[in-house]
Amino acid sequence: MAAASVTPPGSLELLQPGFSKTLLGTKLEAKYLCSACRNVLRRPVQAQCGHRYCSFCLASILSSGPQNCAACVHEGIYEEGISILESSSAFPDNAARREVESLPAVCPSDGCTWKGTLKEYESCHEGRCPLMLTECPSCKGLVRLGDKERHLEHECPERSLSCRHCRAPCCGADVKAHHEVCPKFPLTCDGCGKKKIPREKFQDHIKTCGKCRVPCRFHALGCLETVESEKQQEHEAQWLREHLAMLLNSVLEAKPLSGDQSQAGSELLQRCETLEKKTATFENIVCVLNREVERVALTVEACSRQHRLDLDRIEALSNKVQQLERSIGLKDLAMADLEQKVLEMEASTYDGVFIWKISDFARKRQEAVAGRTPAIFSPAFYTSRYGYKMCLRIYLNGDGTGRGTHLSLFFVVMKGPNDALLRWPFNQKVRPSPRASPRAGQLLQLRLVQGGLAGAAGPGVRSRQATLWCRVTWWRVLVVSIFSTVSEHWSVTQATGFLMCQMNITKKKHKAGRGGSPCDLSTLGG
């Protein structure tokens, strides 16, 4: 049977585990129980090991990846590779689903008489039974589904209400407490019988209402009578003797206390004098401390000023150091440039003959074979003091079609300082030759293959009338006939090779141009 997804078609089914065992009206068989939740199977899915699970339960188990079947482990029938729960190997068990849905069911709610099959319960009665207990979202209490709406509107203590007197929001449980302090709550005057007096205006009403009963003004002296406001003067006139007796008794009771009060007063005076002395001492100490604090503050301020000055000086010195470092760097660059020029001048020749010393020939040839340094350039040399500027470029492993079989040597005409005075295109004869160690006792003979003449940009000097061009001549030195000799004398013996390049300058006489004196540029080139 092909594997299928364990996710049930409806999202509601995915959020529900198995059916409760109390739903079944007959004896429950073990084959109808989920191997995980142990309830009646809902949308049963069979794993490859044969155990059945609810779709919701299996999805929960596989949320963290494939797992071992707990039922196989519990029953002692675990098989490696078989007792594994995977979504790809589980499939819906439609046969078990039909059997479960055909089982007789009864509603578990108290007082409900509904009966039918498990399929009918799931589709028609589950979640719709009016006698089912549900949780109130406000007070979290349990109420029947049929009474839930009435509970939320009239009975829930956490329902949202507003005071009918002041319109202040409050919940149902706090309504009575709010009425005790509500400023708009209506009160009734006990004296005049007036009703619906707002609490915020009730005190003003009592002051003006003559029927309100208030305590006697001699209440503090012992009169316990309460009279109406308009009859208070009549009460005081009738009870004048009693009020005077109360006042006399109060005065007589206060006299014996005067001695004790005088003694207590003297003790207080002594304590005050002691405190004044201590205060004077503390004031002196505080004055000394204030002066010390002022001195420390001045010292701190002076240190702060010195610190700021030091920071400014450090910043200035840092800037100066940076300037000096830049100056030293520029001077180092200039010195390196001068050293390079000196080295070039020492290596340069001005007679058209240049002997190029190639040291570490074996190592450099290995680098050329490896492709790290395929070409080497020689220092510049000249045909004369004001002549052509040239150099040599050698490929120790060959270049182009000669790569790997030849030494390729190129003659390069460089841009020189006197190109405007020289004749172009460059058309001079150049003869290169390798030289071995004097111990070899011979001049190595090279078989040269001269390439064609190619037009290339000349020294890079362009005049208003024409563009100067030069002729580039190149050679390939055949390795086949000289490699063993070169290896013997350049790599093994001295690890140094010499190449000599000699240029033959042919001087020709030219007629002077019209309107000018004769000028032989070949003398500049030679």
Short mmCIF file of C-alpha atoms in Angstrom, two decimals:
data_model
loop_
_atom_site.label_atom_id
_atom_site.label_comp_id
_atom_site.label_asym_id
_atom_site.label_seq_id
_atom_site.Cartn_x
_atom_site.Cartn_y
_atom_site.Cartn_z
CA MET A 1 0.00 0.00 0.00
CA ALA A 2 1.37 3.42 -0.94
CA ALA A 3 2.41 5.71 1.88
CA ALA A 4 0.30 8.79 2.45
CA SER A 5 0.45 11.93 4.57
CA VAL A 6 -0.73 11.58 8.15
CA THR A 7 -2.18 15.08 8.24
CA PRO A 8 -6.00 14.82 8.21
CA PRO A 9 -7.92 16.82 5.64
CA GLY A 10 -9.49 19.26 8.10
CA SER A 11 -7.67 21.59 10.48
CA LEU A 12 -10.32 20.92 13.13
CA GLU A 13 -9.53 17.21 13.07
CA LEU A 14 -5.82 17.92 13.51
CA LEU A 15 -6.51 19.90 16.70
CA GLN A 16 -8.50 17.08 18.38
CA PRO A 17 -7.12 13.91 20.00
CA GLY A 18 -9.05 10.65 20.28
CA PHE A 19 -12.67 10.31 21.44
CA SER A 20 -13.35 9.83 25.16
CA LYS A 21 -14.03 6.24 26.24
CA THR A 22 -17.28 7.35 27.93
CA LEU A 23 -18.86 7.92 24.51
CA LEU A 24 -19.20 4.24 23.63
CA GLY A 25 -22.42 2.54 24.61
CA THR A 26 -20.87 -0.96 24.32
CA LYS A 27 -17.83 -2.71 25.68
CA LEU A 28 -14.65 -1.21 24.26
CA GLU A 29 -12.16 -3.40 22.38
CA ALA A 30 -8.41 -2.73 22.58
CA LYS A 31 -8.03 -2.52 18.80
CA TYR A 32 -10.05 0.71 18.76
CA LEU A 33 -7.66 2.50 21.17
CA CYS A 34 -4.91 4.90 20.10
CA SER A 35 -1.43 3.63 20.98
CA ALA A 36 -0.48 7.08 22.28
CA CYS A 37 -3.47 8.75 24.04
CA ARG A 38 -5.27 5.43 24.82
CA ASN A 39 -8.61 6.97 23.75
CA VAL A 40 -10.90 5.87 20.93
CA LEU A 41 -9.19 6.40 17.56
CA ARG A 42 -10.07 9.59 15.68
CA ARG A 43 -8.98 9.53 12.02
CA PRO A 44 -6.80 6.40 12.62
CA VAL A 45 -3.38 6.18 10.95
CA GLN A 46 -1.39 2.93 10.82
CA ALA A 47 2.40 2.95 11.17
CA GLN A 48 4.64 0.49 9.33
CA CYS A 49 4.93 -1.58 12.51
CA GLY A 50 1.13 -2.13 12.53
CA HIS A 51 0.13 0.04 15.52
CA ARG A 52 -2.63 2.60 15.08
CA TYR A 53 -2.53 6.24 16.16
CA CYS A 54 -4.86 9.22 15.96
CA SER A 55 -3.83 11.70 13.28
CA PHE A 56 -3.41 14.37 15.95
CA CYS A 57 -1.33 12.11 18.22
CA LEU A 58 1.01 10.94 15.44
CA ALA A 59 1.52 14.50 14.18
CA SER A 60 2.43 15.56 17.74
CA ILE A 61 4.91 12.69 18.08
CA LEU A 62 6.57 13.40 14.69
CA SER A 63 6.81 17.16 15.26
CA SER A 64 10.42 16.65 16.40
CA GLY A 65 11.33 14.06 13.76
CA PRO A 66 11.10 10.26 13.42
CA GLN A 67 10.67 8.40 16.73
CA ASN A 68 10.71 4.82 17.99
CA CYS A 69 7.27 3.26 18.42
CA ALA A 70 6.55 3.34 22.17
CA ALA A 71 3.91 0.62 21.81
CA CYS A 72 6.44 -1.78 20.24
CA VAL A 73 8.91 -1.05 23.03
CA HIS A 74 6.22 -1.55 25.71
CA GLU A 75 5.03 -4.84 24.20
CA GLY A 76 8.60 -6.12 23.74
CA ILE A 77 8.30 -6.55 19.96
CA TYR A 78 10.64 -3.77 18.88
CA GLU A 79 12.31 -4.44 15.50
CA GLU A 80 15.16 -2.34 14.16
CA GLY A 81 14.07 -0.46 11.03
CA ILE A 82 10.42 -1.50 11.41
CA SER A 83 9.35 -0.02 14.75
CA ILE A 84 10.08 3.52 13.54
CA LEU A 85 7.37 6.18 13.30
CA GLU A 86 7.82 8.25 10.13
CA SER A 87 5.36 10.40 8.22
CA SER A 88 6.47 8.87 4.91
CA SER A 89 5.68 5.29 5.96
CA ALA A 90 2.38 5.91 7.84
CA PHE A 91 -0.96 5.79 6.00
CA PRO A 92 -4.65 6.38 6.88
CA ASP A 93 -6.36 3.17 8.05
CA ASN A 94 -9.77 3.58 6.38
CA ALA A 95 -10.99 0.13 7.44
CA ALA A 96 -10.41 0.88 11.11
CA ARG A 97 -11.96 4.30 10.61
CA ARG A 98 -15.21 2.82 9.27
CA GLU A 99 -15.36 0.34 12.15
CA VAL A 100 -14.83 3.09 14.75
CA GLU A 101 -17.38 5.44 13.17
CA SER A 102 -20.04 2.68 13.21
CA LEU A 103 -19.72 2.07 16.96
CA PRO A 104 -22.76 3.10 19.08
CA ALA A 105 -22.26 6.27 21.11
CA VAL A 106 -24.08 8.20 23.85
CA CYS A 107 -23.62 11.81 24.93
CA PRO A 108 -21.44 12.01 28.10
CA SER A 109 -23.14 15.23 29.34
CA ASP A 110 -25.33 14.80 32.43
CA GLY A 111 -29.02 14.89 31.57
CA CYS A 112 -28.53 14.53 27.79
CA THR A 113 -30.39 11.58 26.21
CA TRP A 114 -28.81 11.72 22.74
CA LYS A 115 -27.84 8.36 21.18
CA GLY A 116 -26.39 7.40 17.80
CA THR A 117 -23.18 6.27 16.11
CA LEU A 118 -19.75 7.75 16.71
CA LYS A 119 -19.81 9.28 13.22
CA GLU A 120 -23.14 10.99 13.92
CA TYR A 121 -21.84 12.24 17.27
CA GLU A 122 -18.76 13.79 15.63
CA SER A 123 -20.68 15.44 12.78
CA CYS A 124 -23.91 16.52 14.53
CA HIS A 125 -23.66 16.54 18.32
CA GLU A 126 -20.03 17.06 19.37
CA GLY A 127 -19.51 20.62 20.56
CA ARG A 128 -23.25 21.41 20.12
CA CYS A 129 -24.85 19.69 23.12
CA PRO A 130 -26.74 22.34 25.16
CA LEU A 131 -25.98 20.45 28.39
CA MET A 132 -22.24 20.30 27.75
CA LEU A 133 -20.12 22.15 30.31
CA THR A 134 -17.90 24.86 28.85
CA GLU A 135 -15.55 27.39 30.38
CA CYS A 136 -16.65 31.03 30.62
CA PRO A 137 -14.01 33.18 28.91
CA SER A 138 -14.41 35.94 31.52
CA CYS A 139 -14.76 34.31 34.95
CA LYS A 140 -13.27 30.91 33.90
CA GLY A 141 -16.21 29.13 35.54
CA LEU A 142 -18.03 26.11 34.10
CA VAL A 143 -21.45 26.78 32.59
CA ARG A 144 -23.70 24.78 30.29
CA LEU A 145 -23.50 25.63 26.62
CA GLY A 146 -27.22 26.50 26.46
CA ASP A 147 -26.87 28.93 29.40
CA LYS A 148 -23.62 30.52 28.27
CA GLU A 149 -25.18 33.53 26.54
CA ARG A 150 -27.44 34.36 29.50
CA HIS A 151 -24.52 33.87 31.89
CA LEU A 152 -22.33 36.31 29.95
CA GLU A 153 -25.05 38.96 29.85
CA HIS A 154 -26.54 38.78 33.36
CA GLU A 155 -24.73 36.43 35.74
CA CYS A 156 -20.99 36.53 35.04
CA PRO A 157 -19.25 38.47 37.84
CA GLU A 158 -16.52 39.56 35.41
CA ARG A 159 -18.89 40.95 32.78
CA SER A 160 -18.27 44.54 31.73
CA LEU A 161 -20.84 47.03 33.04
CA SER A 162 -21.19 50.78 33.50
CA CYS A 163 -22.64 52.52 36.55
CA ARG A 164 -26.17 53.69 35.75
CA HIS A 165 -25.65 56.81 37.88
CA CYS A 166 -22.20 58.11 36.83
CA ARG A 167 -21.58 55.89 33.75
CA ALA A 168 -18.20 54.80 35.11
CA PRO A 169 -17.03 51.39 33.76
CA CYS A 170 -16.83 48.51 36.24
CA CYS A 171 -17.28 44.75 36.38
CA GLY A 172 -20.31 42.97 37.82
CA ALA A 173 -18.56 41.93 41.05
CA ASP A 174 -17.58 45.54 41.89
CA VAL A 175 -20.96 47.22 41.34
CA LYS A 176 -21.96 47.25 45.04
CA ALA A 177 -18.58 48.54 46.15
CA HIS A 178 -18.78 51.27 43.52
CA HIS A 179 -22.21 52.36 44.75
CA GLU A 180 -20.71 53.05 48.20
CA VAL A 181 -18.45 55.75 46.73
CA CYS A 182 -20.32 56.78 43.57
CA PRO A 183 -20.64 60.61 43.64
CA LYS A 184 -23.95 60.42 41.73
CA PHE A 185 -25.53 57.69 43.87
CA PRO A 186 -28.90 58.92 45.24
CA LEU A 187 -29.29 59.27 49.04
CA THR A 188 -32.31 60.04 51.25
CA CYS A 189 -32.26 62.67 54.01
CA ASP A 190 -33.47 61.14 57.30
CA GLY A 191 -34.53 64.53 58.65
CA CYS A 192 -36.67 66.04 55.94
CA GLY A 193 -37.27 62.82 54.00
CA LYS A 194 -36.01 64.26 50.70
CA LYS A 195 -34.94 61.54 48.26
CA LYS A 196 -32.56 61.20 45.32
CA ILE A 197 -29.95 63.60 46.68
CA PRO A 198 -26.58 62.92 44.91
CA ARG A 199 -23.86 61.92 47.33
CA GLU A 200 -21.65 64.79 46.19
CA LYS A 201 -24.36 67.31 47.28
CA PHE A 202 -25.56 65.53 50.45
CA GLN A 203 -23.19 67.36 52.84
CA ASP A 204 -24.38 70.74 51.57
CA HIS A 205 -27.96 69.60 52.10
CA ILE A 206 -27.25 68.58 55.71
CA LYS A 207 -25.84 72.04 56.48
CA THR A 208 -28.96 73.78 55.23
CA CYS A 209 -31.61 71.23 56.26
CA GLY A 210 -33.17 72.12 59.63
CA LYS A 211 -34.62 68.67 60.19
CA CYS A 212 -31.31 66.83 60.19
CA ARG A 213 -30.24 65.59 63.60
CA VAL A 214 -26.71 66.59 64.60
CA PRO A 215 -24.71 65.96 67.81
CA CYS A 216 -24.63 68.65 70.53
CA ARG A 217 -21.75 71.07 70.47
CA PHE A 218 -20.82 69.91 74.02
CA HIS A 219 -20.43 66.36 72.79
CA ALA A 220 -16.70 66.49 73.53
CA LEU A 221 -17.48 67.32 77.21
CA GLY A 222 -19.93 64.43 77.61
CA CYS A 223 -23.30 65.52 76.18
CA LEU A 224 -24.65 62.62 74.17
CA GLU A 225 -27.83 64.26 72.87
CA THR A 226 -28.54 64.59 69.15
CA VAL A 227 -31.00 67.32 68.11
CA GLU A 228 -32.33 68.81 64.95
CA SER A 229 -30.33 71.69 63.54
CA GLU A 230 -33.13 74.21 63.97
CA LYS A 231 -33.62 73.18 67.66
CA GLN A 232 -29.96 73.22 68.67
CA GLN A 233 -30.17 76.64 70.40
CA GLU A 234 -33.29 75.54 72.30
CA HIS A 235 -31.41 72.44 73.50
CA GLU A 236 -28.46 74.47 74.70
CA ALA A 237 -30.78 76.81 76.64
CA GLN A 238 -32.57 73.95 78.32
CA TRP A 239 -29.38 72.09 79.16
CA LEU A 240 -27.34 75.15 80.21
CA ARG A 241 -26.74 74.01 83.81
CA GLU A 242 -25.71 70.53 82.68
CA HIS A 243 -23.34 71.96 80.07
CA LEU A 244 -21.73 74.31 82.68
CA ALA A 245 -21.28 71.40 85.09
CA MET A 246 -19.57 69.40 82.37
CA LEU A 247 -17.30 72.35 81.62
CA LEU A 248 -16.42 72.82 85.36
CA ASN A 249 -15.55 69.18 85.81
CA SER A 250 -13.30 69.32 82.75
CA VAL A 251 -11.43 72.38 84.14
CA LEU A 252 -11.00 70.81 87.58
CA GLU A 253 -9.63 67.65 86.05
CA ALA A 254 -7.12 69.68 84.06
CA LYS A 255 -5.63 71.53 87.13
CA PRO A 256 -3.81 68.54 88.69
CA LEU A 257 -2.10 67.99 85.41
CA SER A 258 -0.53 71.45 85.41
CA GLY A 259 2.19 70.42 87.92
CA ASP A 260 3.13 67.42 85.93
CA GLN A 261 3.13 69.50 82.77
CA SER A 262 5.45 72.09 84.36
CA GLN A 263 7.89 69.35 85.37
CA ALA A 264 7.73 67.89 81.90
CA GLY A 265 8.28 71.36 80.48
CA SER A 266 11.44 71.86 82.56
CA GLU A 267 12.76 68.52 81.39
CA LEU A 268 12.08 69.54 77.82
CA LEU A 269 13.92 72.83 78.39
CA GLN A 270 16.96 70.97 79.70
CA ARG A 271 16.92 68.66 76.73
CA CYS A 272 16.63 71.65 74.41
CA GLU A 273 19.66 73.31 76.04
CA THR A 274 21.65 70.09 75.68
CA LEU A 275 20.64 69.82 72.04
CA GLU A 276 21.62 73.46 71.44
CA LYS A 277 25.10 72.80 72.85
CA LYS A 278 25.48 69.71 70.68
CA THR A 279 24.18 71.65 67.70
CA ALA A 280 26.78 74.38 68.26
CA THR A 281 29.53 71.75 68.38
CA PHE A 282 28.24 70.14 65.19
CA GLU A 283 28.02 73.55 63.52
CA ASN A 284 31.72 74.12 64.22
CA ILE A 285 32.53 70.69 62.80
CA VAL A 286 30.39 71.41 59.75
CA CYS A 287 32.19 74.72 59.19
CA VAL A 288 35.56 72.95 59.28
CA LEU A 289 34.27 70.30 56.91
CA ASN A 290 32.89 72.96 54.57
CA ARG A 291 36.29 74.66 54.42
CA GLU A 292 37.94 71.30 53.76
CA VAL A 293 35.41 70.54 51.03
CA GLU A 294 36.07 73.92 49.41
CA ARG A 295 39.83 73.28 49.52
CA VAL A 296 39.38 69.83 47.97
CA ALA A 297 37.05 71.29 45.33
CA LEU A 298 39.71 73.87 44.39
CA THR A 299 42.33 71.12 44.21
CA VAL A 300 40.06 69.00 42.02
CA GLU A 301 39.36 71.95 39.74
CA ALA A 302 43.08 72.65 39.40
CA CYS A 303 43.72 68.98 38.64
CA SER A 304 40.94 69.05 36.06
CA ARG A 305 42.47 72.08 34.35
CA GLN A 306 45.88 70.41 34.36
CA HIS A 307 44.30 67.23 33.01
CA ARG A 308 42.67 69.14 30.16
CA LEU A 309 45.99 70.83 29.39
CA ASP A 310 47.73 67.45 29.42
CA LEU A 311 45.09 66.03 27.08
CA ASP A 312 45.54 68.95 24.69
CA ARG A 313 49.30 68.50 24.79
CA ILE A 314 48.98 64.75 24.23
CA GLU A 315 46.69 65.38 21.26
CA ALA A 316 49.14 67.91 19.82
CA LEU A 317 52.04 65.48 20.28
CA SER A 318 49.99 62.69 18.71
CA ASN A 319 49.27 64.87 15.69
CA LYS A 320 52.94 65.76 15.46
CA VAL A 321 53.93 62.08 15.69
CA GLN A 322 51.46 61.26 12.92
CA GLN A 323 52.89 64.05 10.77
CA LEU A 324 56.41 62.78 11.42
CA GLU A 325 55.35 59.23 10.58
CA ARG A 326 53.84 60.44 7.31
CA SER A 327 57.00 62.44 6.56
CA ILE A 328 59.18 59.43 7.35
CA GLY A 329 56.96 57.26 5.16
CA LEU A 330 57.26 59.71 2.26
CA LYS A 331 61.01 59.90 2.76
CA ASP A 332 61.22 56.11 2.88
CA LEU A 333 59.35 55.94 -0.41
CA ALA A 334 61.61 58.59 -1.91
CA MET A 335 64.69 56.77 -0.61
CA ALA A 336 63.44 53.47 -2.00
CA ASP A 337 62.81 55.18 -5.34
CA LEU A 338 66.31 56.64 -5.29
CA GLU A 339 67.82 53.28 -4.36
CA GLN A 340 65.93 51.67 -7.23
CA LYS A 341 67.18 54.35 -9.60
CA VAL A 342 70.74 53.92 -8.32
CA LEU A 343 70.51 50.16 -8.83
CA GLU A 344 69.13 50.70 -12.32
CA MET A 345 71.88 53.20 -13.10
CA GLU A 346 74.52 50.78 -11.80
CA ALA A 347 73.09 47.98 -13.93
CA SER A 348 72.49 50.16 -17.01
CA THR A 349 74.93 50.39 -19.90
CA TYR A 350 75.18 53.10 -22.55
CA ASP A 351 77.08 51.34 -25.35
CA GLY A 352 74.37 49.04 -26.73
CA VAL A 353 75.92 45.96 -25.09
CA PHE A 354 74.18 44.46 -22.04
CA ILE A 355 75.14 41.36 -20.08
CA TRP A 356 72.24 40.12 -17.96
CA LYS A 357 73.17 38.08 -14.92
CA ILE A 358 70.35 35.68 -13.96
CA SER A 359 70.99 34.29 -10.48
CA ASP A 360 69.20 31.27 -8.94
CA PHE A 361 68.42 30.00 -12.41
CA ALA A 362 67.10 26.59 -11.26
CA ARG A 363 64.72 28.06 -8.66
CA LYS A 364 63.41 30.72 -11.04
CA ARG A 365 62.90 28.14 -13.77
CA GLN A 366 60.92 25.96 -11.33
CA GLU A 367 58.76 28.99 -10.47
CA ALA A 368 58.21 29.57 -14.19
CA VAL A 369 57.23 25.92 -14.70
CA ALA A 370 54.82 26.18 -11.73
CA GLY A 371 53.33 29.37 -13.23
CA ARG A 372 54.15 31.61 -10.25
CA THR A 373 56.67 33.81 -12.09
CA PRO A 374 56.45 33.03 -15.81
CA ALA A 375 58.49 36.06 -17.00
CA ILE A 376 61.56 37.96 -15.76
CA PHE A 377 62.53 41.50 -16.83
CA SER A 378 66.09 42.78 -17.02
CA PRO A 379 67.23 46.25 -15.96
CA ALA A 380 67.03 48.93 -18.62
CA PHE A 381 70.04 49.73 -20.84
CA TYR A 382 70.70 52.27 -23.60
CA THR A 383 72.37 52.40 -26.98
CA SER A 384 74.12 55.63 -25.92
CA ARG A 385 73.81 58.33 -23.29
CA TYR A 386 70.88 59.89 -25.19
CA GLY A 387 69.88 56.82 -27.20
CA TYR A 388 67.14 54.24 -27.16
CA LYS A 389 65.97 52.77 -23.83
CA MET A 390 65.61 48.95 -23.89
CA CYS A 391 65.28 45.86 -21.72
CA LEU A 392 65.01 42.09 -22.07
CA ARG A 393 62.14 39.82 -21.01
CA ILE A 394 62.76 36.10 -20.68
CA TYR A 395 60.31 33.21 -20.20
CA LEU A 396 62.36 30.39 -18.63
CA ASN A 397 59.64 27.86 -19.50
CA GLY A 398 58.84 29.32 -22.87
CA ASP A 399 55.91 31.38 -24.10
CA GLY A 400 53.19 30.72 -26.64
CA THR A 401 53.97 27.76 -28.89
CA GLY A 402 57.37 27.35 -27.22
CA ARG A 403 55.97 26.84 -23.74
CA GLY A 404 57.51 23.80 -22.07
CA THR A 405 60.08 23.24 -24.84
CA HIS A 406 61.93 26.56 -25.28
CA LEU A 407 63.37 29.52 -23.48
CA SER A 408 61.57 32.54 -24.95
CA LEU A 409 63.55 35.77 -24.99
CA PHE A 410 61.94 39.09 -25.93
CA PHE A 411 63.67 42.34 -26.78
CA VAL A 412 61.63 45.31 -25.55
CA VAL A 413 62.01 48.95 -26.63
CA MET A 414 60.92 51.09 -23.69
CA LYS A 415 59.69 54.65 -23.48
CA GLY A 416 62.78 56.77 -22.86
CA PRO A 417 63.46 60.38 -21.97
CA ASN A 418 64.99 61.20 -25.39
CA ASP A 419 62.51 59.51 -27.73
CA ALA A 420 61.60 62.80 -29.41
CA LEU A 421 65.22 63.13 -30.69
CA LEU A 422 65.51 59.60 -32.06
CA ARG A 423 64.61 58.07 -35.40
CA TRP A 424 61.48 55.91 -35.55
CA PRO A 425 60.50 53.23 -36.29
CA PHE A 426 63.25 51.34 -34.47
CA ASN A 427 65.19 49.31 -37.08
CA GLN A 428 68.45 48.17 -35.53
CA LYS A 429 70.13 44.79 -35.40
CA VAL A 430 70.20 43.01 -32.06
CA ARG A 431 72.22 39.88 -31.34
CA PRO A 432 71.59 37.95 -28.11
CA SER A 433 73.80 35.15 -26.85
CA PRO A 434 74.00 33.12 -23.59
CA ARG A 435 77.28 32.85 -21.72
CA ALA A 436 78.38 30.04 -19.45
CA SER A 437 80.84 29.89 -16.58
CA PRO A 438 84.49 30.53 -17.50
CA ARG A 439 85.17 27.01 -16.29
CA ALA A 440 83.06 25.69 -19.15
CA GLY A 441 85.60 27.06 -21.55
CA GLN A 442 83.11 27.68 -24.32
CA LEU A 443 80.33 29.99 -25.48
CA LEU A 444 77.00 28.24 -25.50
CA GLN A 445 75.65 28.06 -29.01
CA LEU A 446 71.92 28.79 -29.30
CA ARG A 447 69.71 27.90 -32.20
CA LEU A 448 67.50 30.98 -32.64
CA VAL A 449 64.17 31.10 -34.35
CA GLN A 450 63.51 34.70 -35.28
CA GLY A 451 59.88 35.74 -35.38
CA GLY A 452 58.19 38.08 -37.74
CA LEU A 453 58.33 41.79 -37.36
CA ALA A 454 55.27 43.19 -35.70
CA GLY A 455 54.06 46.77 -35.68
CA ALA A 456 53.54 48.01 -32.15
CA ALA A 457 53.18 51.31 -30.44
CA GLY A 458 56.53 52.94 -30.05
CA PRO A 459 57.89 54.91 -27.16
CA GLY A 460 54.55 56.52 -26.52
CA VAL A 461 55.61 59.98 -27.81
CA ARG A 462 53.07 61.52 -30.16
CA SER A 463 53.86 64.68 -32.15
CA ARG A 464 51.46 66.89 -34.03
CA GLN A 465 52.60 65.66 -37.44
CA ALA A 466 52.94 61.88 -37.03
CA THR A 467 52.98 58.93 -34.69
CA LEU A 468 56.29 57.21 -33.99
CA TRP A 469 56.42 53.43 -34.44
CA CYS A 470 59.02 50.83 -33.61
CA ARG A 471 59.80 47.35 -34.84
CA VAL A 472 59.74 44.65 -32.17
CA THR A 473 61.95 41.64 -32.79
CA TRP A 474 61.72 38.53 -30.65
CA TRP A 475 63.45 35.18 -30.44
CA ARG A 476 62.67 31.76 -29.12
CA VAL A 477 65.69 29.94 -27.75
CA LEU A 478 65.31 26.22 -28.42
CA VAL A 479 65.67 24.15 -25.24
CA VAL A 480 66.08 20.89 -27.13
CA SER A 481 69.67 21.56 -28.13
CA ILE A 482 70.88 23.59 -25.14
CA PHE A 483 68.86 22.46 -22.09
CA SER A 484 71.44 19.95 -20.86
CA THR A 485 74.25 22.45 -21.28
CA VAL A 486 72.30 25.25 -19.64
CA SER A 487 71.35 22.99 -16.74
CA GLU A 488 74.96 21.93 -16.27
CA HIS A 489 76.52 25.38 -16.31
CA TRP A 490 73.66 27.56 -15.00
CA SER A 491 71.76 25.36 -12.54
CA VAL A 492 74.28 22.93 -11.10
CA THR A 493 77.63 24.66 -11.26
CA GLN A 494 76.85 28.27 -10.38
CA ALA A 495 73.05 28.53 -10.33
CA THR A 496 73.71 31.75 -12.28
CA GLY A 497 73.37 32.41 -15.98
CA PHE A 498 74.49 35.25 -18.21
CA LEU A 499 72.80 36.59 -21.32
CA MET A 500 74.55 39.12 -23.55
CA CYS A 501 72.58 41.39 -25.87
CA GLN A 502 74.59 43.38 -28.40
CA MET A 503 73.07 45.99 -30.70
CA ASN A 504 74.75 47.08 -33.92
CA ILE A 505 73.91 50.68 -34.77
CA THR A 506 74.16 51.55 -38.45
CA LYS A 507 74.85 55.22 -38.89
CA LYS A 508 73.45 56.80 -42.03
CA LYS A 509 73.91 60.30 -43.31
CA HIS A 510 70.82 62.37 -43.96
CA LYS A 511 70.37 65.54 -45.81
CA ALA A 512 69.29 68.56 -43.93
CA GLY A 513 65.69 69.49 -44.35
CA ARG A 514 64.58 72.66 -45.93
CA GLY A 515 64.98 75.68 -43.79
CA GLY A 516 67.08 73.87 -41.19
CA SER A 517 70.56 72.71 -40.41
CA PRO A 518 71.60 69.08 -40.92
CA CYS A 519 71.03 66.85 -37.89
CA ASP A 520 72.22 63.22 -37.67
CA LEU A 521 69.79 61.51 -35.20
CA SER A 522 71.69 58.24 -35.54
CA THR A 523 74.45 59.73 -33.48
CA LEU A 524 71.92 60.17 -30.68
CA GLY A 525 70.82 56.58 -31.07
CA GLY A 526 74.38 55.28 -31.23
#
